[in-house]
CSV table of C-alpha atoms in Angstrom, one decimal:
chain,number,residue,atom,x,y,z
A,299,MET,CA,-96.4,91.6,123.3
A,300,SER,CA,-98.7,89.2,125.4
A,301,ALA,CA,-99.3,89.3,129.2
A,302,ALA,CA,-96.8,86.7,129.6
A,303,ALA,CA,-94.2,88.6,128.1
A,304,ALA,CA,-95.0,91.4,129.8
A,305,HIS,CA,-95.1,89.8,133.1
A,306,VAL,CA,-91.4,88.6,132.6
A,307,GLU,CA,-90.1,91.6,131.1
A,308,ALA,CA,-91.7,93.5,134.4
A,309,SER,CA,-90.4,91.1,136.9
A,310,GLY,CA,-87.3,89.4,135.1
A,311,PRO,CA,-86.6,85.8,134.5
A,312,PRO,CA,-88.4,83.1,136.5
A,313,ALA,CA,-86.4,81.0,139.0
A,314,THR,CA,-87.3,77.8,137.3
A,315,PRO,CA,-89.0,76.5,134.3
A,316,GLY,CA,-92.1,75.4,136.3
A,317,ASP,CA,-93.0,78.6,137.0
A,318,LEU,CA,-94.0,79.2,133.6
A,319,MET,CA,-96.2,76.0,133.5
A,320,THR,CA,-100.1,76.4,132.8
A,321,GLY,CA,-102.2,75.8,136.1
A,322,ARG,CA,-103.6,72.8,134.3
A,323,GLU,CA,-100.6,71.4,133.4
A,324,ARG,CA,-99.2,71.8,137.0
A,325,LEU,CA,-102.3,70.0,138.1
A,326,ARG,CA,-101.5,67.2,135.7
A,327,LEU,CA,-98.0,67.0,136.6
A,328,VAL,CA,-98.9,66.7,140.6
A,329,LEU,CA,-101.6,64.3,139.6
A,330,VAL,CA,-99.1,62.2,137.3
A,331,LEU,CA,-95.8,62.3,139.9
A,332,GLY,CA,-98.0,61.4,142.6
A,333,ALA,CA,-99.7,58.0,141.3
A,334,LEU,CA,-96.0,57.0,140.4
A,335,ILE,CA,-94.4,58.0,143.8
A,336,ALA,CA,-97.5,56.3,145.0
A,337,ILE,CA,-96.1,52.6,143.6
A,338,GLY,CA,-93.3,52.7,146.1
A,339,PRO,CA,-95.5,52.6,149.4
A,340,LEU,CA,-98.1,50.6,147.8
A,341,THR,CA,-95.3,47.7,147.0
A,342,ILE,CA,-93.9,47.9,150.3
A,343,ASP,CA,-96.8,48.2,152.5
A,344,MET,CA,-99.6,46.6,151.1
A,345,TYR,CA,-98.9,42.9,151.7
A,346,LEU,CA,-97.6,44.1,155.3
A,347,PRO,CA,-101.3,42.6,157.2
A,348,ALA,CA,-100.4,39.4,155.1
A,349,LEU,CA,-96.8,38.7,156.7
A,350,PRO,CA,-97.9,36.4,159.6
A,351,ALA,CA,-100.2,34.5,156.9
A,352,ILE,CA,-97.1,34.2,154.6
A,353,THR,CA,-95.1,33.2,157.7
A,354,ALA,CA,-97.5,30.1,158.4
A,355,ASP,CA,-97.9,29.4,154.2
A,356,PHE,CA,-94.3,28.8,153.9
A,357,ASP,CA,-93.8,27.5,157.5
A,358,THR,CA,-90.8,29.7,157.8
A,359,ALA,CA,-89.5,32.2,160.6
A,360,GLU,CA,-90.8,35.5,161.0
A,361,ALA,CA,-87.2,37.1,160.4
A,362,ALA,CA,-87.0,35.3,157.1
A,363,VAL,CA,-90.4,36.6,155.9
A,364,GLN,CA,-89.3,40.3,156.9
A,365,LEU,CA,-86.2,39.7,154.6
A,366,THR,CA,-88.6,40.0,151.7
A,367,LEU,CA,-89.4,43.6,152.9
A,368,THR,CA,-85.6,44.2,152.8
A,369,GLY,CA,-85.6,42.5,149.3
A,370,THR,CA,-87.7,45.4,148.2
A,371,LEU,CA,-86.0,48.2,150.0
A,372,ALA,CA,-82.3,46.9,148.4
A,373,GLY,CA,-84.0,46.5,145.1
A,374,LEU,CA,-85.2,50.1,145.4
A,375,ALA,CA,-81.6,51.4,146.6
A,376,VAL,CA,-79.6,49.7,144.0
A,377,GLY,CA,-82.3,50.4,141.1
A,378,GLN,CA,-82.1,54.0,141.8
A,379,LEU,CA,-78.2,53.9,141.5
A,380,MET,CA,-78.4,52.5,138.1
A,381,ILE,CA,-81.6,54.3,136.7
A,382,GLY,CA,-80.6,57.8,138.0
A,383,PRO,CA,-77.7,58.4,135.8
A,384,LEU,CA,-79.6,56.2,132.8
A,385,SER,CA,-82.1,59.1,133.3
A,386,ASP,CA,-79.9,61.7,133.1
A,387,ALA,CA,-78.2,60.2,129.6
A,388,VAL,CA,-81.5,59.0,127.6
A,389,GLY,CA,-84.3,61.4,129.3
A,390,ARG,CA,-87.0,60.4,131.9
A,391,ARG,CA,-89.5,58.3,130.4
A,392,VAL,CA,-87.6,55.3,128.9
A,393,PRO,CA,-86.2,54.1,132.0
A,394,LEU,CA,-89.2,55.2,133.7
A,395,LEU,CA,-91.4,52.6,131.0
A,396,ALA,CA,-88.9,49.9,131.5
A,397,GLY,CA,-89.1,49.9,135.1
A,398,LEU,CA,-92.6,49.8,135.5
A,399,VAL,CA,-92.9,46.8,133.3
A,400,LEU,CA,-90.3,45.1,135.6
A,401,HIS,CA,-92.4,45.9,138.5
A,402,VAL,CA,-95.8,44.3,136.4
A,403,ILE,CA,-93.6,41.2,135.5
A,404,ALA,CA,-92.1,40.6,139.4
A,405,SER,CA,-95.6,41.2,140.9
A,406,ALA,CA,-97.0,38.5,138.4
A,407,LEU,CA,-94.7,36.2,139.3
A,408,CYS,CA,-95.0,36.6,142.9
A,409,VAL,CA,-98.5,35.4,142.7
A,410,VAL,CA,-96.8,32.0,142.0
A,411,ALA,CA,-93.9,32.0,144.3
A,412,PRO,CA,-93.4,28.4,145.6
A,413,ASN,CA,-91.2,29.1,148.5
A,414,ILE,CA,-89.7,32.1,150.5
A,415,GLY,CA,-86.7,32.5,148.7
A,416,THR,CA,-88.1,32.8,145.4
A,417,LEU,CA,-90.7,35.5,146.9
A,418,GLY,CA,-87.5,37.3,148.3
A,419,VAL,CA,-85.6,37.4,144.9
A,420,LEU,CA,-89.1,38.7,143.2
A,421,ARG,CA,-89.2,41.1,145.7
A,422,VAL,CA,-85.9,42.5,144.7
A,423,LEU,CA,-86.8,42.7,141.2
A,424,GLN,CA,-90.2,44.7,142.3
A,425,GLY,CA,-87.9,47.1,144.2
A,426,LEU,CA,-85.9,47.5,141.2
A,427,GLY,CA,-88.8,48.3,138.9
A,428,THR,CA,-90.3,50.6,141.5
A,429,ALA,CA,-87.1,52.4,141.8
A,430,ALA,CA,-87.7,54.1,138.2
A,431,ALA,CA,-90.7,55.7,139.3
A,432,SER,CA,-89.2,56.8,142.4
A,433,VAL,CA,-86.3,58.5,140.9
A,434,VAL,CA,-87.6,59.7,137.7
A,435,ALA,CA,-90.7,61.5,139.7
A,436,MET,CA,-88.0,63.4,141.9
A,437,ALA,CA,-85.9,64.2,138.7
A,438,VAL,CA,-88.8,65.5,137.0
A,439,VAL,CA,-89.8,67.8,139.8
A,440,ARG,CA,-86.3,69.0,140.5
A,441,ASP,CA,-86.1,69.6,136.2
A,442,LEU,CA,-88.8,71.9,137.0
A,443,PHE,CA,-88.4,73.4,140.3
A,444,SER,CA,-85.7,74.3,143.0
A,445,GLY,CA,-84.9,75.1,146.6
A,446,THR,CA,-87.8,76.2,148.6
A,447,ALA,CA,-90.4,75.7,145.6
A,448,PHE,CA,-89.0,72.5,145.0
A,449,ALA,CA,-89.8,71.6,149.0
A,450,ARG,CA,-93.1,73.0,148.4
A,451,ILE,CA,-93.9,70.6,145.2
A,452,PHE,CA,-92.6,67.8,147.1
A,453,SER,CA,-94.8,68.5,150.2
A,454,ARG,CA,-97.9,68.1,147.9
A,455,LEU,CA,-96.4,65.1,146.6
A,456,MET,CA,-95.8,63.6,150.5
A,457,LEU,CA,-99.8,63.9,150.5
A,458,VAL,CA,-99.7,61.0,148.2
A,459,MET,CA,-96.5,59.5,149.8
A,460,GLY,CA,-98.8,59.5,153.1
A,461,ALA,CA,-102.0,58.3,151.7
A,462,ALA,CA,-100.7,55.4,150.0
A,463,PRO,CA,-99.3,53.6,153.2
A,464,VAL,CA,-102.9,54.6,154.6
A,465,LEU,CA,-104.3,53.0,152.0
A,466,ALA,CA,-101.9,49.9,151.4
A,467,PRO,CA,-102.6,47.9,154.4
A,468,THR,CA,-106.3,48.6,154.3
A,469,LEU,CA,-106.4,47.7,150.6
A,470,GLY,CA,-104.1,44.6,151.8
A,471,SER,CA,-106.5,43.7,154.2
A,472,ALA,CA,-109.8,44.1,151.8
A,473,VAL,CA,-107.8,41.6,149.6
A,474,LEU,CA,-107.1,39.2,152.2
A,475,GLY,CA,-110.9,39.4,153.2
A,476,TRP,CA,-111.8,37.5,149.7
A,477,THR,CA,-108.7,35.7,148.8
A,478,ASP,CA,-105.2,35.1,150.2
A,479,TRP,CA,-101.9,36.7,150.5
A,480,ARG,CA,-101.1,36.2,146.6
A,481,GLY,CA,-104.0,38.1,145.4
A,482,VAL,CA,-102.3,41.3,146.9
A,483,PHE,CA,-99.6,40.7,144.2
A,484,ILE,CA,-102.6,40.5,141.6
A,485,ALA,CA,-103.6,44.0,142.6
A,486,LEU,CA,-100.1,45.2,142.3
A,487,ALA,CA,-99.5,44.0,138.9
A,488,VAL,CA,-102.9,45.4,138.0
A,489,ILE,CA,-101.8,49.0,139.3
A,490,GLY,CA,-98.7,48.7,137.7
A,491,ILE,CA,-100.5,48.1,134.2
A,492,VAL,CA,-102.6,51.3,134.6
A,493,LEU,CA,-99.2,53.2,135.9
A,494,VAL,CA,-97.6,52.4,132.5
A,495,VAL,CA,-100.7,53.6,130.7
A,496,LEU,CA,-100.5,56.5,132.2
A,497,ALA,CA,-96.5,57.2,132.1
A,498,ALA,CA,-96.9,56.7,128.4
A,499,PHE,CA,-99.7,59.0,127.7
A,500,ARG,CA,-99.5,61.7,130.4
A,501,LEU,CA,-96.1,62.5,131.2
A,502,PRO,CA,-94.1,64.4,129.0
A,503,GLU,CA,-90.2,64.7,128.6
A,504,THR,CA,-88.5,67.1,130.8
A,505,LEU,CA,-85.2,66.5,129.9
A,506,PRO,CA,-84.6,67.5,126.2
A,507,VAL,CA,-81.8,65.5,124.1
A,508,HIS,CA,-79.4,68.2,123.5
A,509,ARG,CA,-79.1,68.7,127.6
A,510,ARG,CA,-78.6,64.9,128.4
A,511,ARG,CA,-75.4,63.6,130.0
A,512,SER,CA,-73.8,60.7,127.8
A,513,GLY,CA,-70.5,60.0,129.3
A,514,GLY,CA,-71.0,56.4,129.4
A,515,VAL,CA,-69.5,54.5,132.9
A,516,HIS,CA,-66.7,56.9,133.3
A,517,GLY,CA,-68.8,60.0,133.2
A,518,THR,CA,-71.2,58.4,135.7
A,519,VAL,CA,-68.3,57.6,138.1
A,520,ARG,CA,-67.4,61.0,137.7
A,521,VAL,CA,-70.5,62.4,138.4
A,522,TYR,CA,-71.0,60.3,141.8
A,523,ARG,CA,-67.6,61.5,142.8
A,524,SER,CA,-68.3,65.0,142.6
A,525,LEU,CA,-71.5,64.5,144.5
A,526,LEU,CA,-69.7,62.5,147.2
A,527,ARG,CA,-67.0,65.1,147.4
A,528,ASP,CA,-69.9,67.7,148.5
A,529,ARG,CA,-70.0,67.3,152.3
A,530,THR,CA,-73.1,69.1,153.0
A,531,PHE,CA,-74.7,66.9,150.0
A,532,VAL,CA,-73.6,64.0,151.7
A,533,GLY,CA,-74.6,64.8,155.0
A,534,LEU,CA,-78.1,66.1,153.9
A,535,VAL,CA,-78.6,62.5,152.0
A,536,GLY,CA,-77.3,60.9,155.4
A,537,VAL,CA,-79.9,62.6,157.1
A,538,ALA,CA,-82.6,61.8,154.9
A,539,GLY,CA,-81.5,58.0,155.0
A,540,LEU,CA,-81.6,57.8,158.6
A,541,ALA,CA,-84.8,59.6,159.0
A,542,MET,CA,-86.2,57.2,156.3
A,543,ALA,CA,-84.8,54.0,158.2
A,544,ALA,CA,-86.8,55.2,161.6
A,545,LEU,CA,-90.1,55.2,159.3
A,546,PHE,CA,-89.1,51.6,158.0
A,547,ALA,CA,-88.6,50.3,161.3
A,548,TYR,CA,-92.3,51.2,162.0
A,549,VAL,CA,-93.0,49.6,158.5
A,550,SER,CA,-91.2,46.4,159.2
A,551,GLY,CA,-92.2,45.9,163.0
A,552,SER,CA,-95.6,47.3,163.3
A,553,SER,CA,-97.4,44.3,161.6
A,554,PHE,CA,-95.8,42.3,164.4
A,555,VAL,CA,-96.3,44.3,167.1
A,556,PHE,CA,-99.6,45.5,166.6
A,557,GLN,CA,-101.1,42.0,165.8
A,558,GLU,CA,-99.1,39.9,167.8
A,559,GLU,CA,-98.3,41.6,170.9
A,560,TYR,CA,-101.2,43.9,171.0
A,561,GLY,CA,-103.7,41.3,169.5
A,562,LEU,CA,-105.0,43.5,166.8
A,563,ASP,CA,-106.5,41.5,163.7
A,564,GLU,CA,-105.7,42.5,160.2
A,565,ARG,CA,-108.6,45.3,159.9
A,566,GLN,CA,-107.7,46.8,163.3
A,567,PHE,CA,-104.2,46.5,162.2
A,568,GLY,CA,-105.0,48.5,159.0
A,569,ILE,CA,-106.8,51.2,160.7
A,570,VAL,CA,-104.0,51.7,163.3
A,571,PHE,CA,-101.3,52.0,160.7
A,572,GLY,CA,-104.0,54.5,158.5
A,573,ALA,CA,-104.1,56.4,161.7
A,574,GLY,CA,-100.4,56.9,162.2
A,575,ALA,CA,-100.0,57.9,158.8
A,576,VAL,CA,-102.8,60.7,159.4
A,577,GLY,CA,-99.7,62.6,161.2
A,578,LEU,CA,-97.1,62.2,158.1
A,579,ILE,CA,-99.9,63.4,155.8
A,580,GLY,CA,-101.0,66.5,158.3
A,581,ALA,CA,-97.4,67.2,158.7
A,582,SER,CA,-96.2,67.3,155.3
A,583,GLN,CA,-98.9,69.5,154.5
A,584,LEU,CA,-98.4,72.0,157.1
A,585,ASN,CA,-94.5,72.1,155.7
A,586,VAL,CA,-96.1,74.0,152.9
A,587,ARG,CA,-97.3,77.1,155.3
A,588,LEU,CA,-94.2,76.7,157.5
A,589,LEU,CA,-92.0,77.5,154.3
A,590,ARG,CA,-93.6,80.9,153.9
A,591,ARG,CA,-92.2,81.8,157.1
A,592,TYR,CA,-89.0,79.9,158.2
A,593,THR,CA,-86.2,78.3,155.8
A,594,PRO,CA,-86.3,74.5,155.2
A,595,GLN,CA,-83.0,74.0,157.4
A,596,ARG,CA,-84.9,75.2,160.6
A,597,ILE,CA,-87.8,73.4,159.8
A,598,LEU,CA,-85.5,70.2,159.3
A,599,THR,CA,-83.6,70.8,162.9
A,600,THR,CA,-86.7,71.4,164.5
A,601,ALA,CA,-88.3,68.1,163.0
A,602,LEU,CA,-85.6,66.0,163.9
A,603,THR,CA,-85.4,67.4,167.4
A,604,VAL,CA,-89.0,66.7,168.0
A,605,GLY,CA,-89.1,63.2,166.6
A,606,THR,CA,-86.0,62.2,168.6
A,607,LEU,CA,-87.5,63.1,171.9
A,608,ALA,CA,-90.7,61.4,170.7
A,609,GLY,CA,-88.6,58.3,169.6
A,610,LEU,CA,-87.1,58.3,173.3
A,611,VAL,CA,-90.4,58.4,174.8
A,612,LEU,CA,-91.7,55.7,172.2
A,613,LEU,CA,-88.5,53.6,173.8
A,614,ALA,CA,-89.5,54.3,177.4
A,615,VAL,CA,-93.0,53.7,177.0
A,616,ALA,CA,-92.5,50.2,175.3
A,617,ALA,CA,-89.9,49.0,177.5
A,618,THR,CA,-91.9,49.9,180.7
A,619,GLY,CA,-95.7,49.3,179.5
A,620,PHE,CA,-96.5,52.7,180.8
A,621,GLY,CA,-99.7,54.0,179.2
A,622,GLY,CA,-99.9,50.6,177.1
A,623,LEU,CA,-101.0,50.7,173.5
A,624,PRO,CA,-102.6,54.5,173.5
A,625,ALA,CA,-98.9,55.5,174.7
A,626,VAL,CA,-97.3,53.5,172.2
A,627,LEU,CA,-99.7,54.9,169.2
A,628,ALA,CA,-99.3,58.6,170.6
A,629,SER,CA,-95.2,58.8,170.8
A,630,LEU,CA,-95.4,57.0,167.2
A,631,TRP,CA,-97.7,59.6,165.9
A,632,VAL,CA,-95.4,62.3,166.9
A,633,VAL,CA,-92.5,60.6,165.5
A,634,LEU,CA,-94.6,60.1,162.0
A,635,ALA,CA,-95.5,63.8,162.1
A,636,ALA,CA,-91.7,64.9,162.7
A,637,SER,CA,-91.1,62.6,159.7
A,638,GLY,CA,-93.6,64.6,157.7
A,639,LEU,CA,-91.6,67.5,158.3
A,640,ALA,CA,-88.1,66.1,157.9
A,641,MET,CA,-88.4,64.3,154.5
A,642,PRO,CA,-89.7,67.2,152.4
A,643,ASN,CA,-86.9,69.3,153.5
A,644,ALA,CA,-84.0,67.1,153.5
A,645,PRO,CA,-84.1,66.1,149.8
A,646,ALA,CA,-85.0,69.9,149.0
A,647,LEU,CA,-82.1,70.8,150.4
A,648,ALA,CA,-79.9,68.3,149.1
A,649,LEU,CA,-81.1,68.3,145.6
A,650,SER,CA,-81.2,72.1,145.0
A,651,ARG,CA,-77.1,71.9,145.3
A,652,HIS,CA,-76.9,69.8,142.2
A,653,GLY,CA,-79.6,70.8,139.3
A,654,GLU,CA,-76.9,69.8,136.9
A,655,ALA,CA,-77.1,66.1,137.6
A,656,ALA,CA,-80.7,66.0,139.0
A,657,GLY,CA,-81.3,62.1,138.1
A,658,THR,CA,-78.1,61.0,139.5
A,659,ALA,CA,-78.3,63.2,142.9
A,660,ALA,CA,-82.1,61.9,143.0
A,661,ALA,CA,-80.8,58.2,142.6
A,662,LEU,CA,-78.2,58.9,145.3
A,663,LEU,CA,-80.5,60.1,147.7
A,664,GLY,CA,-83.0,57.2,147.1
A,665,ALA,CA,-80.3,54.8,147.3
A,666,VAL,CA,-78.9,55.9,150.5
A,667,GLN,CA,-82.6,56.1,151.9
A,668,PHE,CA,-83.8,53.1,151.0
A,669,GLY,CA,-80.2,51.2,151.6
A,670,ILE,CA,-80.2,52.5,155.2
A,671,GLY,CA,-83.9,51.5,155.5
A,672,ALA,CA,-82.9,48.1,154.1
A,673,LEU,CA,-80.0,47.6,156.9
A,674,LEU,CA,-81.6,48.6,159.8
A,675,ALA,CA,-85.3,47.3,159.1
A,676,PRO,CA,-84.3,44.1,159.6
A,677,LEU,CA,-83.1,44.9,163.3
A,678,VAL,CA,-86.6,44.9,164.5
A,679,GLY,CA,-87.0,41.3,163.8
A,680,VAL,CA,-83.2,40.6,165.2
A,681,LEU,CA,-84.6,42.4,168.4
A,682,GLY,CA,-87.5,40.3,168.5
A,683,ASN,CA,-90.2,42.2,166.5
A,684,GLY,CA,-91.5,43.6,169.7
A,685,SER,CA,-92.3,47.1,170.7
A,686,VAL,CA,-89.0,47.6,172.4
A,687,GLY,CA,-86.9,46.4,169.3
A,688,MET,CA,-89.1,48.8,167.2
A,689,GLY,CA,-88.7,51.6,169.5
A,690,LEU,CA,-85.2,51.4,169.9
A,691,VAL,CA,-84.6,51.5,166.1
A,692,ILE,CA,-86.6,54.3,165.6
A,693,ALA,CA,-85.3,56.1,168.3
A,694,GLY,CA,-81.7,55.5,167.4
A,695,GLY,CA,-82.5,56.3,163.6
A,696,MET,CA,-84.0,59.9,164.6
A,697,ALA,CA,-81.4,60.7,166.9
A,698,ALA,CA,-78.7,59.8,164.5
A,699,ALA,CA,-80.2,62.1,161.7
A,700,LEU,CA,-80.2,64.9,164.2
A,701,ALA,CA,-76.5,64.2,165.0
A,702,VAL,CA,-75.4,63.9,161.3
A,703,LEU,CA,-77.3,67.4,160.4
A,704,VAL,CA,-75.8,69.1,163.4
A,705,LEU,CA,-72.1,67.9,163.2
A,706,VAL,CA,-72.1,67.2,159.5
A,707,VAL,CA,-74.3,69.3,157.6
A,708,ARG,CA,-74.4,72.5,160.2
A,709,PRO,CA,-77.4,73.9,158.9
A,710,ALA,CA,-76.5,77.6,160.2
A,711,ARG,CA,-74.1,77.7,157.4
A,712,LEU,CA,-76.6,76.7,154.7
A,713,PRO,CA,-77.5,79.7,152.3
A,714,ALA,CA,-81.2,80.9,153.3
A,715,VAL,CA,-83.5,81.1,150.6
A,716,PRO,CA,-86.2,83.7,151.4
A,717,ALA,CA,-89.8,82.5,151.3
A,718,SER,CA,-91.0,85.5,149.4
A,719,GLU,CA,-88.6,84.6,146.6
A,720,ALA,CA,-90.0,81.0,146.2
A,721,VAL,CA,-92.9,80.0,143.8
A,722,SER,CA,-95.0,77.6,145.0
A,723,VAL,CA,-97.6,75.8,142.8
A,724,SER,CA,-100.4,78.1,143.7
A,725,GLU,CA,-98.2,81.1,143.5
A,726,ALA,CA,-97.1,80.4,140.1
A,727,ILE,CA,-98.1,82.7,136.7
A,728,PRO,CA,-101.5,82.1,135.7
A,729,ALA,CA,-102.7,79.7,133.2
A,730,SER,CA,-103.3,82.4,130.5
A,731,GLU,CA,-99.6,83.7,131.1
A,732,ALA,CA,-97.8,80.4,130.8
A,733,VAL,CA,-96.1,78.0,128.3
A,734,PRO,CA,-96.4,74.3,128.1
A,735,VAL,CA,-94.4,72.0,130.4
A,736,SER,CA,-93.4,70.0,127.4
A,737,GLU,CA,-91.4,73.4,126.4
A,738,ALA,CA,-89.4,73.3,130.1
A,739,VAL,CA,-85.6,73.4,129.9
A,740,PRO,CA,-83.5,70.4,131.9
A,741,ALA,CA,-82.4,70.4,135.3
A,742,SER,CA,-78.9,71.8,134.0
A,743,GLU,CA,-80.9,75.0,133.5
A,744,ALA,CA,-83.1,75.1,136.5
A,745,VAL,CA,-81.1,77.6,138.2
A,746,SER,CA,-82.1,78.6,141.9
A,747,VAL,CA,-83.0,82.5,142.5
A,748,ALA,CA,-79.7,83.4,143.5
A,749,GLU,CA,-78.2,82.2,140.2
A,750,VAL,CA,-80.7,83.7,138.3
A,751,ALA,CA,-80.4,87.2,140.1
A,752,ALA,CA,-76.4,86.9,139.4
A,753,ALA,CA,-76.5,85.8,135.9
A,754,SER,CA,-77.1,88.8,134.0
A,755,ASP,CA,-77.2,87.2,130.5
A,756,VAL,CA,-79.9,84.5,131.4
A,757,GLY,CA,-82.8,87.4,131.9
A,758,PRO,CA,-82.7,88.6,128.1
A,759,ALA,CA,-82.7,85.2,126.9
A,760,ALA,CA,-85.6,83.9,128.9
A,761,ARG,CA,-87.7,87.0,128.2
A,762,THR,CA,-86.9,86.4,124.3
A,763,SER,CA,-88.1,82.9,124.8
A,764,VAL,CA,-91.2,84.0,126.4
A,765,ARG,CA,-92.0,86.8,123.5
A,766,ALA,CA,-91.5,84.1,120.9
A,767,MET,CA,-93.9,81.6,122.6
A,768,SER,CA,-96.6,84.1,123.3
A,769,GLU,CA,-96.5,85.7,119.5
């Protein structure tokens, strides 16, 4: 018997298939999924420094240009609702590759868009394509991990989600330094092509054929109905969506607030935007350490409380002018840091409840996140694209998320997953004692720690499987 088999015999079955991945495979998985997740923030944020230039080029209203951002968010929302069930039925890779190809085509067509209306439609198509990367990446993580382990992996991916907004406006500003706003979409098309190649050759299928759900339209409706009947899941999805809406209010309004209200140029805006994302990155990585001592629900509650207070301070500072730009930036930084703690834990708690339909659950989660963002982000423009309007939407989003968490989810009633029972990427079985990710089982078999302890018949099967592979 090999060391891997002995380890499993001694300690019982692993909590999730991800526990059996080699160190190299875990690293490769995180890098590939990180690249896929990055395409969303890049698509949303890379053209932000060019919004005033697009407004002038098409001789249109600022609100009309902001609707192109709303179109992208709407495409992301609708796309995830379609791609999630599809990925549960046909596997993860096919929808992913099709979506990335659509993103490349839409990006190329944005380069030659003749008017703001056409650009808006193409941005919707960009969002639809990007949705494939978002929902499949989330579903793959849920295929392999659950509970607190999922939150830890997702926190690592949050590093990418935080770094991408940092780099996106900076990259956009660099592109604008030698060409016009259309060059930004050329860059997005090139990035999309690279991701197609990466996904085709470096991402294995994590949902085997015998575990796929093929119930058709009626089956999809039935799964969505079961998800929507879970009050806690719906509440957690709402929390994630409202917290995301606060973030998108910042994304939507920051370009106009900082460049027009406070007089920053495109390069300075890229720096300020990146500095704000540092709070998001730092908090998401701090979350990994916090999960070793505290439950996800406790971290989520604290983060939303701090974020709500910081949002109210932002609104007060913007309305009174007290402290000027530094005060606005400081309060925004705290809000973004709170988002960095909230965003990994709300999805982790929600998706851990429905591993049997990871793709569909991730799709609904993503659709609500981007859907609420698409609805609330334009309010910043309606309120005048000023710091007061941005602060009002941010504070309102965080306060609403906290209210839903307390009144609907009731975090004190959620089952706790002890940190000592959650396996992180760095704490998984050593590379010499693990089996490949290509042999991992699908989401429906990725059970929680409690389920493993309760299901006595799972242990022998797992031990037999590992023993056979090791021999």
